[in-house]
mmCIF file of C-alpha atoms in Angstrom:
data_model
loop_
_atom_site.group_PDB
_atom_site.id
_atom_site.type_symbol
_atom_site.label_atom_id
_atom_site.label_comp_id
_atom_site.label_asym_id
_atom_site.label_seq_id
_atom_site.Cartn_x
_atom_site.Cartn_y
_atom_site.Cartn_z
ATOM 1 C CA MET U 1 30.823 56.779 135.400
ATOM 2 C CA ALA U 2 33.313 55.828 138.108
ATOM 3 C CA ASN U 3 35.994 55.030 135.557
ATOM 4 C CA VAL U 4 38.079 52.466 137.471
ATOM 5 C CA SER U 5 40.252 50.383 135.168
ATOM 6 C CA PRO U 6 39.303 46.725 134.717
ATOM 7 C CA GLU U 7 42.909 45.885 135.574
ATOM 8 C CA LEU U 8 42.551 47.422 139.045
ATOM 9 C CA LEU U 9 39.080 45.974 139.614
ATOM 10 C CA GLU U 10 40.445 42.498 138.938
ATOM 11 C CA ILE U 11 42.997 42.778 141.758
ATOM 12 C CA LEU U 12 40.882 44.464 144.437
ATOM 13 C CA ARG U 13 39.457 42.481 147.357
ATOM 14 C CA CYS U 14 37.679 43.340 150.598
ATOM 15 C CA PRO U 15 40.558 44.153 152.999
ATOM 16 C CA TYR U 16 38.630 42.763 155.968
ATOM 17 C CA CYS U 17 38.142 39.362 154.348
ATOM 18 C CA VAL U 18 41.564 38.995 152.744
ATOM 19 C CA SER U 19 44.049 40.295 155.330
ATOM 20 C CA GLY U 20 45.305 39.713 158.850
ATOM 21 C CA ALA U 21 43.386 38.121 161.714
ATOM 22 C CA THR U 22 40.006 38.669 160.064
ATOM 23 C CA ARG U 23 40.919 36.726 156.921
ATOM 24 C CA GLN U 24 38.081 34.516 155.763
ATOM 25 C CA PRO U 25 38.533 30.911 154.665
ATOM 26 C CA GLY U 26 39.096 29.891 151.048
ATOM 27 C CA ASP U 27 41.714 30.537 148.401
ATOM 28 C CA ASP U 28 40.349 33.890 147.294
ATOM 29 C CA PRO U 29 38.079 35.477 149.931
ATOM 30 C CA GLY U 30 36.638 38.974 149.651
ATOM 31 C CA ARG U 31 35.894 39.043 145.941
ATOM 32 C CA LEU U 32 34.009 42.194 144.959
ATOM 33 C CA THR U 33 31.158 42.989 142.597
ATOM 34 C CA LEU U 34 30.995 46.386 140.904
ATOM 35 C CA TYR U 35 27.585 47.948 141.544
ATOM 36 C CA ARG U 36 26.312 50.791 139.368
ATOM 37 C CA ASP U 37 29.913 51.857 138.651
ATOM 38 C CA PHE U 38 30.278 53.490 142.081
ATOM 39 C CA TRP U 39 30.373 50.689 144.647
ATOM 40 C CA LEU U 40 32.413 47.567 145.273
ATOM 41 C CA VAL U 41 30.271 45.028 147.151
ATOM 42 C CA CYS U 42 31.973 42.188 148.999
ATOM 43 C CA GLN U 43 30.696 38.748 148.066
ATOM 44 C CA THR U 44 31.977 37.271 151.337
ATOM 45 C CA CYS U 45 30.816 39.794 153.989
ATOM 46 C CA PRO U 46 28.304 42.698 154.117
ATOM 47 C CA ARG U 47 30.918 45.411 153.552
ATOM 48 C CA LYS U 48 30.619 47.840 150.647
ATOM 49 C CA TYR U 49 33.292 50.221 149.414
ATOM 50 C CA PRO U 50 32.542 53.466 147.545
ATOM 51 C CA ILE U 51 34.440 54.718 144.504
ATOM 52 C CA ARG U 52 34.977 58.464 144.819
ATOM 53 C CA GLU U 53 36.392 60.488 141.914
ATOM 54 C CA GLY U 54 37.575 57.279 140.328
ATOM 55 C CA ILE U 55 39.417 56.073 143.440
ATOM 56 C CA PRO U 56 38.186 52.986 145.319
ATOM 57 C CA ILE U 57 38.065 53.652 149.063
ATOM 58 C CA MET U 58 39.324 50.296 150.349
ATOM 59 C CA LEU U 59 39.457 50.998 154.066
ATOM 60 C CA ILE U 60 37.820 48.501 156.442
ATOM 61 C CA GLU U 61 36.132 51.304 158.446
ATOM 62 C CA GLU U 62 34.638 52.671 155.203
ATOM 63 C CA GLY U 63 33.308 49.183 154.410
ATOM 64 C CA ASP U 64 31.900 48.964 157.961
ATOM 65 C CA LYS U 65 29.962 52.212 157.458
ATOM 66 C CA TRP U 66 27.935 50.734 154.637
ATOM 67 C CA SER U 67 27.627 47.146 155.825
ATOM 68 C CA GLY U 68 24.079 47.704 157.135
ATOM 69 C CA VAL U 69 22.823 49.300 153.918
ATOM 70 C CA ASN U 70 21.121 47.169 151.290
ATOM 71 C CA VAL U 71 22.859 47.214 147.942
ATOM 72 C CA GLU U 72 19.839 48.763 146.211
ATOM 73 C CA ASP U 73 19.807 51.595 148.767
ATOM 74 C CA LEU U 74 23.460 52.633 148.242
ATOM 75 C CA PRO U 75 23.621 56.291 147.155
ATOM 76 C CA VAL U 76 24.844 56.911 143.631
ATOM 77 C CA PRO U 77 27.183 58.701 143.457
ATOM 78 C CA PRO U 78 28.444 58.025 146.982
ATOM 79 C CA PRO U 79 28.599 60.988 149.371
ATOM 80 C CA THR U 80 31.976 62.702 149.500
ATOM 81 C CA THR U 81 32.632 62.027 153.206
ATOM 82 C CA MET C 1 48.744 57.923 164.632
ATOM 83 C CA ARG C 2 46.995 57.099 161.351
ATOM 84 C CA GLN C 3 44.773 60.113 161.972
ATOM 85 C CA SER C 4 47.951 62.191 162.371
ATOM 86 C CA ALA C 5 49.283 60.949 159.031
ATOM 87 C CA GLU C 6 45.999 61.766 157.318
ATOM 88 C CA THR C 7 46.034 65.302 158.772
ATOM 89 C CA GLN C 8 49.735 65.916 158.182
ATOM 90 C CA PHE C 9 49.803 64.735 154.561
ATOM 91 C CA ALA C 10 46.394 66.153 153.606
ATOM 92 C CA ARG C 11 47.762 69.603 154.531
ATOM 93 C CA ASN C 12 51.040 69.155 152.690
ATOM 94 C CA ALA C 13 50.216 66.785 149.826
ATOM 95 C CA GLU C 14 51.311 68.994 146.965
ATOM 96 C CA ARG C 15 54.517 69.977 148.782
ATOM 97 C CA TYR C 16 55.458 66.307 149.195
ATOM 98 C CA ALA C 17 54.496 65.488 145.614
ATOM 99 C CA ARG C 18 56.715 68.292 144.259
ATOM 100 C CA SER C 19 59.602 67.664 146.688
ATOM 101 C CA THR C 20 62.915 67.025 144.979
ATOM 102 C CA VAL C 21 64.015 64.962 148.009
ATOM 103 C CA PHE C 22 61.351 62.374 147.236
ATOM 104 C CA ALA C 23 61.456 62.590 143.428
ATOM 105 C CA ASP C 24 64.398 61.421 141.320
ATOM 106 C CA SER C 25 66.765 60.606 144.158
ATOM 107 C CA ASP C 26 69.758 58.314 144.353
ATOM 108 C CA ASN C 27 67.874 55.871 146.568
ATOM 109 C CA LEU C 28 65.066 55.453 144.042
ATOM 110 C CA SER C 29 67.605 54.974 141.248
ATOM 111 C CA MET C 30 69.393 52.336 143.310
ATOM 112 C CA LEU C 31 66.125 50.479 144.028
ATOM 113 C CA LEU C 32 65.372 50.389 140.295
ATOM 114 C CA ARG C 33 68.915 49.346 139.427
ATOM 115 C CA VAL C 34 68.873 46.442 141.901
ATOM 116 C CA VAL C 35 65.323 45.241 141.169
ATOM 117 C CA ASP C 36 65.503 45.816 137.413
ATOM 118 C CA PRO C 37 61.706 45.921 136.852
ATOM 119 C CA GLN C 38 60.536 44.015 133.789
ATOM 120 C CA PRO C 39 57.952 45.230 131.251
ATOM 121 C CA HIS C 40 55.459 42.414 132.019
ATOM 122 C CA TRP C 41 55.434 43.029 135.780
ATOM 123 C CA GLN C 42 52.413 43.912 137.899
ATOM 124 C CA THR C 43 53.614 46.362 140.570
ATOM 125 C CA LEU C 44 52.194 47.646 143.861
ATOM 126 C CA ASP C 45 53.515 50.805 145.503
ATOM 127 C CA VAL C 46 52.339 50.904 149.143
ATOM 128 C CA ALA C 47 51.933 54.316 150.864
ATOM 129 C CA THR C 48 52.851 55.988 147.613
ATOM 130 C CA GLY C 49 52.856 59.526 149.008
ATOM 131 C CA GLY C 50 53.747 61.880 146.139
ATOM 132 C CA GLY C 51 53.751 58.882 143.762
ATOM 133 C CA HIS C 52 57.411 59.146 142.721
ATOM 134 C CA THR C 53 58.187 55.430 143.095
ATOM 135 C CA ALA C 54 54.917 54.403 141.468
ATOM 136 C CA ILE C 55 55.566 56.728 138.547
ATOM 137 C CA ALA C 56 59.114 55.457 138.080
ATOM 138 C CA CYS C 57 57.803 51.867 138.104
ATOM 139 C CA ALA C 58 54.954 52.735 135.725
ATOM 140 C CA ALA C 59 57.503 53.819 133.126
ATOM 141 C CA ARG C 60 59.084 50.364 133.357
ATOM 142 C CA THR C 61 56.331 47.857 134.160
ATOM 143 C CA ARG C 62 52.974 46.851 132.676
ATOM 144 C CA HIS C 63 50.731 48.134 135.448
ATOM 145 C CA VAL C 64 51.142 49.873 138.801
ATOM 146 C CA THR C 65 48.665 50.109 141.663
ATOM 147 C CA ALA C 66 49.511 52.975 144.007
ATOM 148 C CA THR C 67 47.888 53.031 147.452
ATOM 149 C CA ASP C 68 47.856 55.511 150.299
ATOM 150 C CA ILE C 69 45.598 56.343 153.241
ATOM 151 C CA VAL C 70 45.519 60.063 152.405
ATOM 152 C CA PRO C 71 43.130 60.990 149.541
ATOM 153 C CA GLN C 72 44.936 64.297 148.929
ATOM 154 C CA MET C 73 48.232 62.457 148.422
ATOM 155 C CA LEU C 74 46.604 60.153 145.858
ATOM 156 C CA ALA C 75 45.144 63.181 144.078
ATOM 157 C CA ALA C 76 48.570 64.886 143.975
ATOM 158 C CA ALA C 77 50.227 61.671 142.756
ATOM 159 C CA GLY C 78 47.513 61.283 140.143
ATOM 160 C CA ARG C 79 48.153 64.799 138.829
ATOM 161 C CA LEU C 80 51.875 64.036 138.600
ATOM 162 C CA ALA C 81 51.206 60.775 136.708
ATOM 163 C CA ARG C 82 48.923 62.568 134.253
ATOM 164 C CA GLU C 83 51.550 65.279 133.701
ATOM 165 C CA ARG C 84 53.979 62.477 132.786
ATOM 166 C CA GLY C 85 51.431 61.007 130.402
ATOM 167 C CA LEU C 86 51.235 57.679 132.217
ATOM 168 C CA THR C 87 48.066 55.683 131.746
ATOM 169 C CA ASN C 88 49.102 52.360 133.365
ATOM 170 C CA ILE C 89 48.880 53.541 136.956
ATOM 171 C CA ASP C 90 45.791 53.198 139.149
ATOM 172 C CA PHE C 91 45.130 54.490 142.637
ATOM 173 C CA ALA C 92 43.277 53.091 145.644
ATOM 174 C CA LEU C 93 42.817 54.404 149.168
ATOM 175 C CA ALA C 94 44.135 51.610 151.383
ATOM 176 C CA ASP C 95 45.825 50.880 154.676
ATOM 177 C CA ALA C 96 49.328 49.401 154.346
ATOM 178 C CA GLU C 97 48.442 47.053 157.206
ATOM 179 C CA ALA C 98 45.311 45.641 155.475
ATOM 180 C CA LEU C 99 46.009 45.572 151.743
ATOM 181 C CA PRO C 100 42.912 45.098 149.544
ATOM 182 C CA HIS C 101 44.476 42.572 147.195
ATOM 183 C CA PRO C 102 44.452 38.800 146.773
ATOM 184 C CA ASP C 103 47.447 36.675 147.713
ATOM 185 C CA ALA C 104 50.316 36.329 145.242
ATOM 186 C CA THR C 105 49.252 39.134 142.890
ATOM 187 C CA PHE C 106 52.319 41.323 142.323
ATOM 188 C CA ASP C 107 55.765 40.800 140.777
ATOM 189 C CA LEU C 108 57.101 43.767 142.720
ATOM 190 C CA VAL C 109 55.895 45.483 145.887
ATOM 191 C CA THR C 110 57.590 48.738 146.808
ATOM 192 C CA CYS C 111 57.294 50.985 149.838
ATOM 193 C CA ARG C 112 59.548 54.021 150.015
ATOM 194 C CA ILE C 113 60.157 56.429 152.892
ATOM 195 C CA ALA C 114 56.816 55.602 154.535
ATOM 196 C CA PRO C 115 57.037 52.737 157.070
ATOM 197 C CA HIS C 116 58.165 55.064 159.873
ATOM 198 C CA HIS C 117 54.551 56.313 159.792
ATOM 199 C CA PHE C 118 53.085 52.810 160.303
ATOM 200 C CA ASN C 119 51.735 51.728 163.677
ATOM 201 C CA ASP C 120 52.627 48.122 162.969
ATOM 202 C CA PRO C 121 55.385 47.838 160.354
ATOM 203 C CA ALA C 122 55.636 44.068 160.961
ATOM 204 C CA ARG C 123 52.035 43.670 159.876
ATOM 205 C CA ALA C 124 52.612 45.891 156.825
ATOM 206 C CA VAL C 125 55.604 43.748 155.763
ATOM 207 C CA ARG C 126 53.529 40.577 156.240
ATOM 208 C CA GLU C 127 50.867 42.101 154.021
ATOM 209 C CA MET C 128 53.424 43.062 151.350
ATOM 210 C CA ALA C 129 54.760 39.499 151.435
ATOM 211 C CA ARG C 130 51.235 38.062 151.207
ATOM 212 C CA VAL C 131 50.334 39.957 148.006
ATOM 213 C CA CYS C 132 53.740 39.297 146.424
ATOM 214 C CA LYS C 133 53.921 36.343 144.022
ATOM 215 C CA PRO C 134 56.196 33.425 144.925
ATOM 216 C CA GLY C 135 59.584 34.178 143.450
ATOM 217 C CA ALA C 136 58.835 37.920 143.328
ATOM 218 C CA TRP C 137 60.181 40.939 145.207
ATOM 219 C CA VAL C 138 59.392 43.267 148.088
ATOM 220 C CA ALA C 139 61.567 46.432 148.170
ATOM 221 C CA VAL C 140 61.516 48.867 151.080
ATOM 222 C CA ILE C 141 63.390 52.128 151.595
ATOM 223 C CA ASP C 142 63.051 53.953 154.877
ATOM 224 C CA GLY C 143 64.998 55.956 157.409
ATOM 225 C CA ILE C 144 66.853 53.891 159.944
ATOM 226 C CA ALA C 145 67.521 54.277 163.656
ATOM 227 C CA PRO C 146 70.949 53.908 165.214
ATOM 228 C CA PRO C 147 71.519 50.696 167.220
ATOM 229 C CA ASP C 148 71.800 52.673 170.470
ATOM 230 C CA ARG C 149 68.270 52.814 171.845
ATOM 231 C CA ALA C 150 68.734 56.105 173.696
ATOM 232 C CA VAL C 151 69.998 57.863 170.549
ATOM 233 C CA ALA C 152 67.215 56.315 168.487
ATOM 234 C CA ASP C 153 64.655 57.642 170.981
ATOM 235 C CA GLU C 154 66.216 61.098 170.820
ATOM 236 C CA ILE C 155 65.995 61.146 167.009
ATOM 237 C CA ASN C 156 62.459 59.741 166.986
ATOM 238 C CA ARG C 157 61.261 62.363 169.488
ATOM 239 C CA TRP C 158 62.892 65.136 167.434
ATOM 240 C CA GLU C 159 61.287 63.939 164.200
ATOM 241 C CA ALA C 160 57.878 63.361 165.831
ATOM 242 C CA GLU C 161 57.853 66.978 166.934
ATOM 243 C CA ARG C 162 58.454 68.093 163.339
ATOM 244 C CA ASP C 163 55.897 65.624 161.964
ATOM 245 C CA PRO C 164 53.298 64.282 164.436
ATOM 246 C CA SER C 165 52.593 61.343 162.092
ATOM 247 C CA HIS C 166 56.115 59.991 162.631
ATOM 248 C CA VAL C 167 55.948 56.754 164.665
ATOM 249 C CA ALA C 168 59.472 55.262 164.765
ATOM 250 C CA LEU C 169 62.504 54.419 162.708
ATOM 251 C CA LEU C 170 63.655 50.801 162.801
ATOM 252 C CA THR C 171 67.255 49.658 162.978
ATOM 253 C CA VAL C 172 68.907 47.701 160.172
ATOM 254 C CA ASN C 173 68.637 44.575 162.296
ATOM 255 C CA GLY C 174 64.982 45.369 162.977
ATOM 256 C CA TRP C 175 64.288 45.478 159.245
ATOM 257 C CA SER C 176 66.121 42.203 158.621
ATOM 258 C CA ALA C 177 64.062 40.565 161.336
ATOM 259 C CA LEU C 178 60.749 41.813 159.899
ATOM 260 C CA PHE C 179 61.603 40.527 156.423
ATOM 261 C CA CYS C 180 62.702 37.162 157.795
ATOM 262 C CA ALA C 181 59.536 36.831 159.915
ATOM 263 C CA ALA C 182 57.395 37.573 156.818
ATOM 264 C CA GLY C 183 59.074 34.809 154.839
ATOM 265 C CA LEU C 184 61.155 37.157 152.706
ATOM 266 C CA GLU C 185 64.757 36.218 152.091
ATOM 267 C CA ALA C 186 66.891 39.372 152.014
ATOM 268 C CA ALA C 187 68.424 39.486 148.541
ATOM 269 C CA HIS C 188 69.871 42.967 148.979
ATOM 270 C CA LEU C 189 70.540 45.169 151.969
ATOM 271 C CA SER C 190 72.405 48.454 151.832
ATOM 272 C CA THR C 191 72.399 51.765 153.620
ATOM 273 C CA LEU C 192 72.488 55.151 151.958
ATOM 274 C CA ASP C 193 72.788 58.705 153.161
ATOM 275 C CA LEU C 194 70.047 61.182 152.301
ATOM 276 C CA ARG C 195 71.405 64.701 152.893
ATOM 277 C CA LEU C 196 68.705 67.067 154.104
ATOM 278 C CA ASP C 197 68.596 70.829 154.482
ATOM 279 C CA PHE C 198 67.123 71.739 157.864
ATOM 280 C CA ASP C 199 64.984 74.659 156.606
ATOM 281 C CA GLU C 200 63.557 72.633 153.729
ATOM 282 C CA HIS C 201 62.875 69.736 156.096
ATOM 283 C CA MET C 202 60.812 72.070 158.265
ATOM 284 C CA GLN C 203 59.003 73.692 155.305
ATOM 285 C CA ARG C 204 57.983 70.315 153.855
ATOM 286 C CA ALA C 205 56.080 69.544 157.053
ATOM 287 C CA ASP C 206 54.744 73.080 157.393
ATOM 288 C CA VAL C 207 56.368 73.520 160.812
ATOM 289 C CA ASP C 208 55.655 76.865 162.499
ATOM 290 C CA ALA C 209 58.549 79.233 163.176
ATOM 291 C CA GLN C 210 58.584 78.672 166.952
ATOM 292 C CA THR C 211 58.713 74.883 166.684
ATOM 293 C CA ALA C 212 61.352 75.124 163.926
ATOM 294 C CA ALA C 213 63.529 77.328 166.161
ATOM 295 C CA ALA C 214 63.209 74.823 169.019
ATOM 296 C CA LEU C 215 64.028 71.900 166.729
ATOM 297 C CA ARG C 216 67.013 73.810 165.358
ATOM 298 C CA ARG C 217 68.366 74.292 168.882
ATOM 299 C CA ARG C 218 67.780 70.659 169.748
ATOM 300 C CA LEU C 219 69.546 69.532 166.591
ATOM 301 C CA LEU C 220 72.556 71.782 167.248
ATOM 302 C CA CYS C 221 72.694 70.953 170.952
ATOM 303 C CA GLY C 222 71.775 67.275 170.709
ATOM 304 C CA SER C 223 73.882 64.487 172.143
ATOM 305 C CA PRO C 224 77.264 63.826 170.499
ATOM 306 C CA ALA C 225 75.941 60.411 169.456
ATOM 307 C CA MET C 226 72.957 62.011 167.708
ATOM 308 C CA HIS C 227 75.304 64.491 165.969
ATOM 309 C CA ASP C 228 77.517 61.655 164.915
ATOM 310 C CA TRP C 229 74.590 59.618 163.491
ATOM 311 C CA LEU C 230 73.070 62.579 161.671
ATOM 312 C CA LYS C 231 76.401 64.137 160.631
ATOM 313 C CA VAL C 232 75.091 67.602 161.375
ATOM 314 C CA ALA C 233 76.961 70.375 159.501
ATOM 315 C CA VAL C 234 76.599 74.128 159.840
ATOM 316 C CA GLU C 235 77.717 76.578 157.195
ATOM 317 C CA GLY C 236 76.659 80.161 157.898
ATOM 318 C CA ASP C 237 72.866 80.040 158.400
ATOM 319 C CA THR C 238 72.565 76.709 156.624
ATOM 320 C CA ILE C 239 72.244 73.479 158.589
ATOM 321 C CA THR C 240 72.372 70.156 156.816
ATOM 322 C CA PHE C 241 72.268 66.645 158.194
ATOM 323 C CA ASN C 242 72.113 63.049 157.067
ATOM 324 C CA TRP C 243 69.015 60.917 157.223
ATOM 325 C CA PRO C 244 70.415 57.394 156.884
ATOM 326 C CA LEU C 245 68.239 55.092 154.805
ATOM 327 C CA ILE C 246 68.022 51.367 154.323
ATOM 328 C CA LEU C 247 67.279 49.696 151.031
ATOM 329 C CA ILE C 248 66.140 46.177 151.746
ATOM 330 C CA ILE C 249 64.885 43.879 149.030
ATOM 331 C CA GLY C 250 63.319 40.566 149.884
ATOM 332 C CA HIS C 251 62.683 37.619 147.692
ATOM 333 C CA LYS C 252 59.588 35.516 148.376
ATOM 334 C CA ALA C 253 60.463 31.877 148.063
ATOM 335 C CA ALA C 254 58.989 30.131 145.028
ATOM 336 C CA GLN C 255 56.462 27.444 145.922
ATOM 337 C CA ALA C 256 57.838 23.920 146.010
#
């Protein structure tokens, strides 16, 4: 169980889609779906962010690493590095 | 430079988390006194480091999100929060220049003694303003550079040798300009002196003896203007100096 609080999950977004020059259109881009308690999957782009030891890894380069992996192929739990 | 910060703070996470300089200091007390956090507030602490600001806010506000780019710092901050019995603080690994939050989420965004590590502090301030609710607050504390560019460069070079993740200190005017450009109206601006002990300053960054000796010489033999800015004092073997800080609090205009 990744054990991330619902309060935090509610206010997390894909940093690529929500910030800076790469911001996507819409009022609330980069919404995330929790997958098998260990992954946050962007609903706007292909990026996926692992949750390691209860801490979401919300770095764009981390999301990039997993963007080519199908959701059903994401390792659970995510690898440590 | 971000890689440097990750390396530097991963090595010294526990030391920073347990540092009295970063814990219950006058500058943190002043931030809290000016902002007066309210129990219903949602707070974000950017580049939380040892978590001291986040923990202080968690004792006063409904929920705190603490972010950093160094996993070891978040782990150390998490241990400190658990020791204090706080359950309303969550952690996320995030870049201050690309915050993983929707617009207008937080009642208070804090960032304390960290922006001098940022490659693009203007972008970080824009991000803090973006995630701040209209009518809410962004509060930053950081070291400041003197207005004289040559002296500022001398101090930045000295500090970067101690801590390779140091990028640059901004001037007071530089900070005002960043807040203004991000749409934050400065509601409070003050400067404070943080008195540092040279040996402790070196130990916190795990500086080797040879580098520490060189930095000691450069501090003692620096330009008169650098001495004047840092108010270097020597008493026996003990060297102390000031690290001037800014506390700047911006108010995001409420939507019309």
